[in-house]
Tab-separated table of C-alpha atoms and ligand atoms in Angstrom:
chain	number	residue	atom	x	y	z
A	299	MET	CA	0.017	-0.289	-0.067
A	300	LYS	CA	1.261	3.267	-1.283
A	301	LEU	CA	-0.116	6.430	0.123
A	302	LEU	CA	-0.457	10.198	-0.704
A	303	ILE	CA	-0.811	12.489	2.192
A	304	THR	CA	-1.209	16.124	0.869
A	305	GLY	CA	-1.083	18.841	3.347
A	306	ALA	CA	1.521	16.729	5.353
A	307	SER	CA	2.942	19.748	6.849
A	308	GLY	CA	0.049	20.960	8.360
A	309	GLY	CA	-1.544	19.655	11.930
A	310	ILE	CA	-3.633	16.657	10.902
A	311	GLY	CA	-0.701	15.824	8.298
A	312	ARG	CA	1.895	15.692	11.092
A	313	VAL	CA	-0.415	13.727	13.377
A	314	LEU	CA	-0.954	10.886	10.444
A	315	ARG	CA	2.264	11.447	9.308
A	316	GLU	CA	3.648	9.768	13.188
A	317	GLY	CA	0.892	7.937	14.130
A	318	LEU	CA	0.955	5.886	10.633
A	319	ALA	CA	5.139	5.589	10.654
A	320	GLY	CA	6.343	2.140	9.414
A	321	GLN	CA	2.888	1.139	8.688
A	322	TYR	CA	2.827	1.180	4.837
A	323	ASP	CA	5.341	0.219	1.871
A	324	LEU	CA	5.616	4.004	1.007
A	325	VAL	CA	4.056	7.484	2.460
A	326	ARG	CA	4.674	10.287	-0.103
A	327	LEU	CA	4.118	13.515	2.219
A	328	ALA	CA	2.960	16.373	-0.378
A	329	ASP	CA	2.963	20.175	0.909
A	330	VAL	CA	3.697	23.369	-0.268
A	331	VAL	CA	5.847	23.835	3.035
A	332	PRO	CA	8.739	21.952	3.941
A	333	LEU	CA	8.185	19.166	6.520
A	334	PRO	CA	8.940	19.825	9.870
A	335	VAL	CA	10.995	16.356	10.004
A	336	PRO	CA	12.906	15.148	7.013
A	337	PRO	CA	11.635	11.928	5.402
A	338	ALA	CA	12.087	8.744	6.800
A	339	ALA	CA	13.392	5.457	4.877
A	340	ASN	CA	9.846	4.927	3.772
A	341	GLU	CA	8.628	8.190	3.261
A	342	GLU	CA	9.360	10.684	0.277
A	343	TRP	CA	8.657	14.918	0.289
A	344	ILE	CA	7.220	16.285	-2.616
A	345	HIS	CA	6.536	20.140	-3.188
A	346	PHE	CA	3.384	21.004	-4.895
A	347	ASP	CA	0.756	23.256	-5.369
A	348	ILE	CA	-2.744	21.499	-5.585
A	349	GLY	CA	-3.856	24.102	-8.059
A	350	ASN	CA	-1.685	22.780	-10.512
A	351	LEU	CA	-3.223	19.303	-12.217
A	352	ALA	CA	0.093	18.388	-14.000
A	353	ALA	CA	1.876	18.307	-11.030
A	354	ALA	CA	-0.835	16.675	-8.979
A	355	THR	CA	-0.813	13.552	-11.600
A	356	ALA	CA	2.861	13.671	-11.148
A	357	ALA	CA	2.517	13.440	-7.577
A	358	CYS	CA	-0.174	10.308	-7.490
A	359	ALA	CA	2.132	8.004	-10.052
A	360	GLY	CA	2.364	4.776	-8.278
A	361	ILE	CA	0.018	5.610	-5.387
A	362	ASP	CA	-2.639	3.559	-4.169
A	363	CYS	CA	-4.492	6.050	-1.553
A	364	VAL	CA	-4.568	9.486	-1.340
A	365	VAL	CA	-5.566	11.106	1.918
A	366	HIS	CA	-6.449	14.819	0.790
A	367	LEU	CA	-5.834	17.118	3.394
A	368	ALA	CA	-4.297	20.047	1.829
A	369	GLY	CA	-6.636	23.103	1.863
A	370	ILE	CA	-7.945	25.980	3.926
A	371	PRO	CA	-8.932	24.823	6.900
A	372	VAL	CA	-11.393	27.594	8.033
A	373	GLU	CA	-13.421	30.530	7.009
A	374	PRO	CA	-11.098	33.280	5.714
A	375	ARG	CA	-11.572	36.574	7.031
A	376	GLU	CA	-10.413	38.336	3.815
A	377	ASN	CA	-11.059	37.273	0.659
A	378	ALA	CA	-12.638	34.112	1.268
A	379	TRP	CA	-14.011	33.199	-1.981
A	380	GLU	CA	-10.816	33.796	-3.887
A	381	GLN	CA	-9.161	31.835	-1.171
A	382	LEU	CA	-11.446	28.992	-1.121
A	383	LEU	CA	-11.703	28.685	-4.859
A	384	HIS	CA	-7.941	27.901	-5.355
A	385	ALA	CA	-7.400	25.604	-2.227
A	386	ASN	CA	-10.621	23.914	-1.681
A	387	ILE	CA	-12.493	23.849	-4.994
A	388	VAL	CA	-9.959	23.813	-8.002
A	389	GLY	CA	-7.624	22.051	-5.553
A	390	CYS	CA	-10.048	18.981	-4.509
A	391	TYR	CA	-11.215	18.584	-8.318
A	392	ASN	CA	-7.228	18.433	-9.398
A	393	MET	CA	-6.405	15.859	-6.618
A	394	LEU	CA	-9.819	13.771	-7.767
A	395	GLU	CA	-8.750	14.309	-11.372
A	396	ALA	CA	-5.224	13.551	-10.865
A	397	SER	CA	-6.423	10.197	-9.150
A	398	ARG	CA	-8.154	9.100	-12.049
A	399	LEU	CA	-5.349	9.803	-14.616
A	400	ALA	CA	-2.708	7.985	-12.362
A	401	GLY	CA	-4.871	5.117	-11.426
A	402	VAL	CA	-5.197	5.696	-7.758
A	403	ARG	CA	-7.768	3.468	-6.463
A	404	ARG	CA	-8.784	5.121	-3.312
A	405	PHE	CA	-9.409	8.777	-1.898
A	406	ILE	CA	-10.040	9.865	1.563
A	407	PHE	CA	-11.051	13.295	1.699
A	408	ALA	CA	-10.815	15.699	4.927
A	409	SER	CA	-14.359	17.291	4.618
A	410	SER	CA	-15.657	19.005	7.730
A	411	ASN	CA	-18.813	19.204	10.195
A	412	HIS	CA	-19.397	22.417	8.842
A	413	VAL	CA	-21.257	20.847	5.900
A	414	VAL	CA	-23.987	20.496	8.327
A	415	GLY	CA	-23.403	23.520	10.421
A	416	PHE	CA	-26.951	25.126	10.478
A	417	TYR	CA	-28.771	22.071	12.063
A	418	ARG	CA	-29.675	22.947	15.399
A	419	ARG	CA	-28.005	21.629	18.143
A	420	ASP	CA	-30.959	19.715	19.874
A	421	ARG	CA	-30.981	17.593	16.721
A	422	ILE	CA	-28.664	14.606	16.178
A	423	VAL	CA	-27.468	14.249	12.550
A	424	GLY	CA	-26.862	11.295	10.934
A	425	LEU	CA	-25.166	10.635	7.485
A	426	ASP	CA	-27.788	10.979	5.180
A	427	ALA	CA	-28.846	14.649	6.428
A	428	LEU	CA	-28.719	16.952	3.159
A	429	PRO	CA	-25.954	19.612	3.607
A	430	ARG	CA	-26.744	22.917	5.436
A	431	PRO	CA	-23.110	24.435	5.301
A	432	ASP	CA	-22.405	27.422	7.711
A	433	SER	CA	-19.866	29.186	5.615
A	434	LEU	CA	-18.462	29.331	2.338
A	435	TYR	CA	-15.859	27.400	3.473
A	436	GLY	CA	-18.531	24.882	4.717
A	437	ALA	CA	-19.837	25.230	0.891
A	438	SER	CA	-16.872	24.355	-0.610
A	439	LYS	CA	-16.538	21.055	1.739
A	440	VAL	CA	-20.138	20.200	0.098
A	441	PHE	CA	-18.522	20.376	-3.254
A	442	GLY	CA	-15.708	18.228	-2.102
A	443	GLU	CA	-17.950	15.452	-1.315
A	444	ALA	CA	-19.974	15.916	-4.272
A	445	LEU	CA	-17.385	15.435	-6.444
A	446	GLY	CA	-15.928	12.512	-4.327
A	447	ARG	CA	-19.562	11.037	-4.941
A	448	LEU	CA	-19.272	11.837	-8.963
A	449	TYR	CA	-15.796	9.843	-8.642
A	450	ALA	CA	-16.747	6.990	-7.174
A	451	ASP	CA	-20.198	6.611	-9.231
A	452	LYS	CA	-18.416	7.196	-12.615
A	453	HIS	CA	-14.706	6.359	-12.171
A	454	GLU	CA	-14.818	3.693	-9.671
A	455	ILE	CA	-12.555	5.103	-6.916
A	456	SER	CA	-13.392	4.468	-3.639
A	457	VAL	CA	-13.996	7.754	-1.688
A	458	ALA	CA	-14.238	8.386	1.976
A	459	CYS	CA	-15.223	11.732	3.228
A	460	LEU	CA	-14.738	12.458	6.737
A	461	ARG	CA	-16.567	15.250	7.976
A	462	ILE	CA	-13.808	16.091	10.551
A	463	GLY	CA	-15.444	18.123	14.073
A	464	SER	CA	-12.351	19.770	16.117
A	465	PHE	CA	-9.239	18.257	15.800
A	466	ARG	CA	-7.089	19.482	18.896
A	467	PRO	CA	-4.883	17.777	21.359
A	468	GLU	CA	-7.681	18.380	23.981
A	469	PRO	CA	-11.152	20.170	23.843
A	470	GLU	CA	-10.582	24.139	24.083
A	471	ASP	CA	-13.985	25.092	24.502
A	472	THR	CA	-17.828	23.814	25.858
A	473	ARG	CA	-18.845	23.123	21.945
A	474	GLN	CA	-15.546	20.837	21.932
A	475	LEU	CA	-16.771	18.801	24.365
A	476	ALA	CA	-19.109	17.641	21.919
A	477	THR	CA	-16.997	18.080	18.688
A	478	TRP	CA	-13.521	17.155	19.241
A	479	ILE	CA	-11.467	14.528	17.798
A	480	SER	CA	-8.437	13.360	19.540
A	481	PRO	CA	-5.034	13.003	17.711
A	482	GLU	CA	-5.485	9.118	18.457
A	483	ASP	CA	-8.893	9.099	16.912
A	484	MET	CA	-8.132	10.687	14.178
A	485	VAL	CA	-5.305	8.496	12.937
A	486	GLN	CA	-7.467	5.595	13.593
A	487	LEU	CA	-10.076	7.119	11.406
A	488	VAL	CA	-7.850	7.550	8.480
A	489	LYS	CA	-6.531	4.380	9.296
A	490	ARG	CA	-9.434	2.788	9.103
A	491	CYS	CA	-10.257	4.078	5.707
A	492	VAL	CA	-6.856	3.151	4.244
A	493	ASP	CA	-7.225	-0.547	5.453
A	494	ALA	CA	-10.953	-1.524	5.095
A	495	PRO	CA	-12.062	-4.229	2.315
A	496	THR	CA	-12.947	-2.542	-0.890
A	497	PHE	CA	-15.788	0.206	-0.258
A	498	HIS	CA	-17.981	2.439	-2.839
A	499	PHE	CA	-18.309	5.663	-0.802
A	500	VAL	CA	-18.693	6.406	2.989
A	501	VAL	CA	-18.970	9.609	4.573
A	502	ALA	CA	-18.083	9.043	8.445
A	503	TYR	CA	-18.316	12.122	10.781
A	504	GLY	CA	-14.630	12.286	12.452
A	505	ILE	CA	-15.281	12.579	16.255
A	506	SER	CA	-14.182	11.080	19.495
A	507	ASN	CA	-16.539	9.226	21.933
A	508	ASN	CA	-18.061	12.864	23.125
A	509	GLU	CA	-21.269	12.747	25.262
A	510	GLY	CA	-23.795	14.977	23.704
A	511	GLY	CA	-22.488	15.070	20.420
A	512	PHE	CA	-24.290	16.405	17.352
A	513	TRP	CA	-23.619	13.653	14.747
A	514	THR	CA	-23.921	9.890	14.861
A	515	ASN	CA	-22.087	7.439	12.483
A	516	ARG	CA	-24.912	5.044	12.659
A	517	GLY	CA	-24.599	2.763	9.570
A	518	ILE	CA	-20.994	2.326	9.195
A	519	GLU	CA	-20.254	0.018	11.597
A	520	TRP	CA	-18.339	-1.807	9.522
A	521	LEU	CA	-15.719	0.842	9.109
A	522	GLU	CA	-14.889	-0.324	12.661
A	523	TYR	CA	-14.184	3.048	13.739
A	524	ASN	CA	-14.228	2.765	17.498
A	525	PRO	CA	-12.690	6.227	19.099
A	526	VAL	CA	-11.347	5.748	22.676
A	527	SER	CA	-10.986	9.571	23.691
A	528	ARG	CA	-14.324	11.564	25.436
A	529	GLY	CA	-14.527	14.952	25.339
A	530	GLN	CA	-16.550	14.860	28.204
A	531	ASP	CA	-13.223	14.390	30.485
A	532	ALA	CA	-12.094	18.099	29.940
A	533	ALA	CA	-15.796	19.525	31.159
A	534	VAL	CA	-14.718	20.306	34.723
A	535	ARG	CA	-11.865	22.071	33.374
A	536	LEU	CA	-13.977	23.957	30.777
A	537	ALA	CA	-16.546	24.865	33.249
A	538	ASN	CA	-15.872	28.461	33.347
A	539	ALA	CA	-14.742	28.883	29.793
A	540	PRO	CA	-16.684	31.840	27.928
A	541	ALA	CA	-20.072	31.363	26.392
A	542	GLU	CA	-20.717	31.184	22.876
A	543	ASP	CA	-22.709	34.067	21.374
A	544	ALA	CA	-26.156	33.950	20.582
A	545	ILE	CA	-26.273	32.809	17.053
A	546	ALA	CA	-23.296	30.459	17.719
A	547	ARG	CA	-24.938	28.376	20.570
A	548	LEU	CA	-27.989	27.459	18.485
A	549	PHE	CA	-26.001	25.557	15.585
A	550	HIS	CA	-23.764	22.743	15.028
A	551	GLY	CA	-21.290	25.051	13.463
A	552	GLY	CA	-21.010	27.410	16.200
A	553	SER	CA	-19.421	30.368	15.567
A	554	PHE	CA	-18.999	29.603	11.680
A	555	CYS	CA	-22.734	30.237	11.683
A	556	SER	CA	-22.745	33.751	13.437
A	557	MET	CA	-19.492	34.900	11.072
A	558	ASN	CA	-21.328	37.555	8.719
A	559	PHE	CA	-24.770	36.386	9.965
A	560	GLU	CA	-27.614	38.649	8.712
A	561	GLY	CA	-30.367	36.114	8.838
A	562	SER	CA	-33.558	35.254	10.945
A	563	PRO	CA	-32.693	32.192	13.453
A	564	ALA	CA	-36.784	31.549	13.593
A	565	ARG	CA	-36.489	30.642	10.282
A	566	ILE	CA	-34.030	27.732	10.428
A	567	ASP	CA	-35.588	24.788	11.765
B	874	15L	C1	-12.965	22.923	10.880
B	874	15L	O1	-13.464	22.244	9.945
B	874	15L	C2	-11.970	23.690	11.248
B	874	15L	O2	-10.779	22.886	9.952
B	874	15L	C3	-11.186	23.728	12.294
B	874	15L	O3	-10.315	24.339	12.773
B	874	15L	C4	-12.605	23.591	13.378
B	874	15L	O4	-12.702	24.934	13.489
B	874	15L	C5	-13.200	22.827	13.551
B	874	15L	O5	-13.681	22.846	12.175
B	874	15L	C6	-14.656	22.938	14.774
B	874	15L	O6	-15.981	23.117	14.074
B	874	15L	O7	-14.417	23.198	15.398
């Protein structure tokens, strides 16, 4: 099994690299910035911009599974559309199309919980919920998931879309008690998707074993993702954390929902 990890120098990339070390024949690590630690014996470093299809295709040569983490991981405050268009829309298309051209058979996409950010917190959402993005960032991830579905159905690439919650060493605020995914669980989830017997298309919520979570992975027990960390263990430490604003606390996406909000909460069921 030969992996390509895009965004390998980022927060999730670094943790995956460490957590998957020595387990695959090759891990090709791609980023536009250098790796914090030089490549080990079964690793390669490759520098390319995901905006460049030819470079992306070359990066996919000989690869069995792409783990696509690269992209803008937040709602940018400035030039949001231009930044997201390049990194999350064009970049995601290029990586899927490069995978097709290079004969990659499996693609794991770092999607986000912000594809369902405008669901109300009293509603637990499963894997078949319609998208309700809370930001341009969330909408860019909806696009990535849709494109993934297309490449699974039309080009027979196995695609996994991981709706990652709050990836942090520890929960940092009260919302993250529900949305947290620990580094350990993140590694487990990606590894399950890499190692699973052939599948067609799957969506999974990237969350730890949190009490009071907003999302359920019911229906994909076959993936055998069994998170071990528990957000609630940080509840006492966060008892006096600042309260969320009036819009953020209504919806799954928290502060992504209140950013630039001009709507009427009563109309959002
Ligand atoms: C995300 O998708 C972001 O990448 C991350 O930085 C967090 O903000 C996270 O969602 C979250 O919802 O907490």
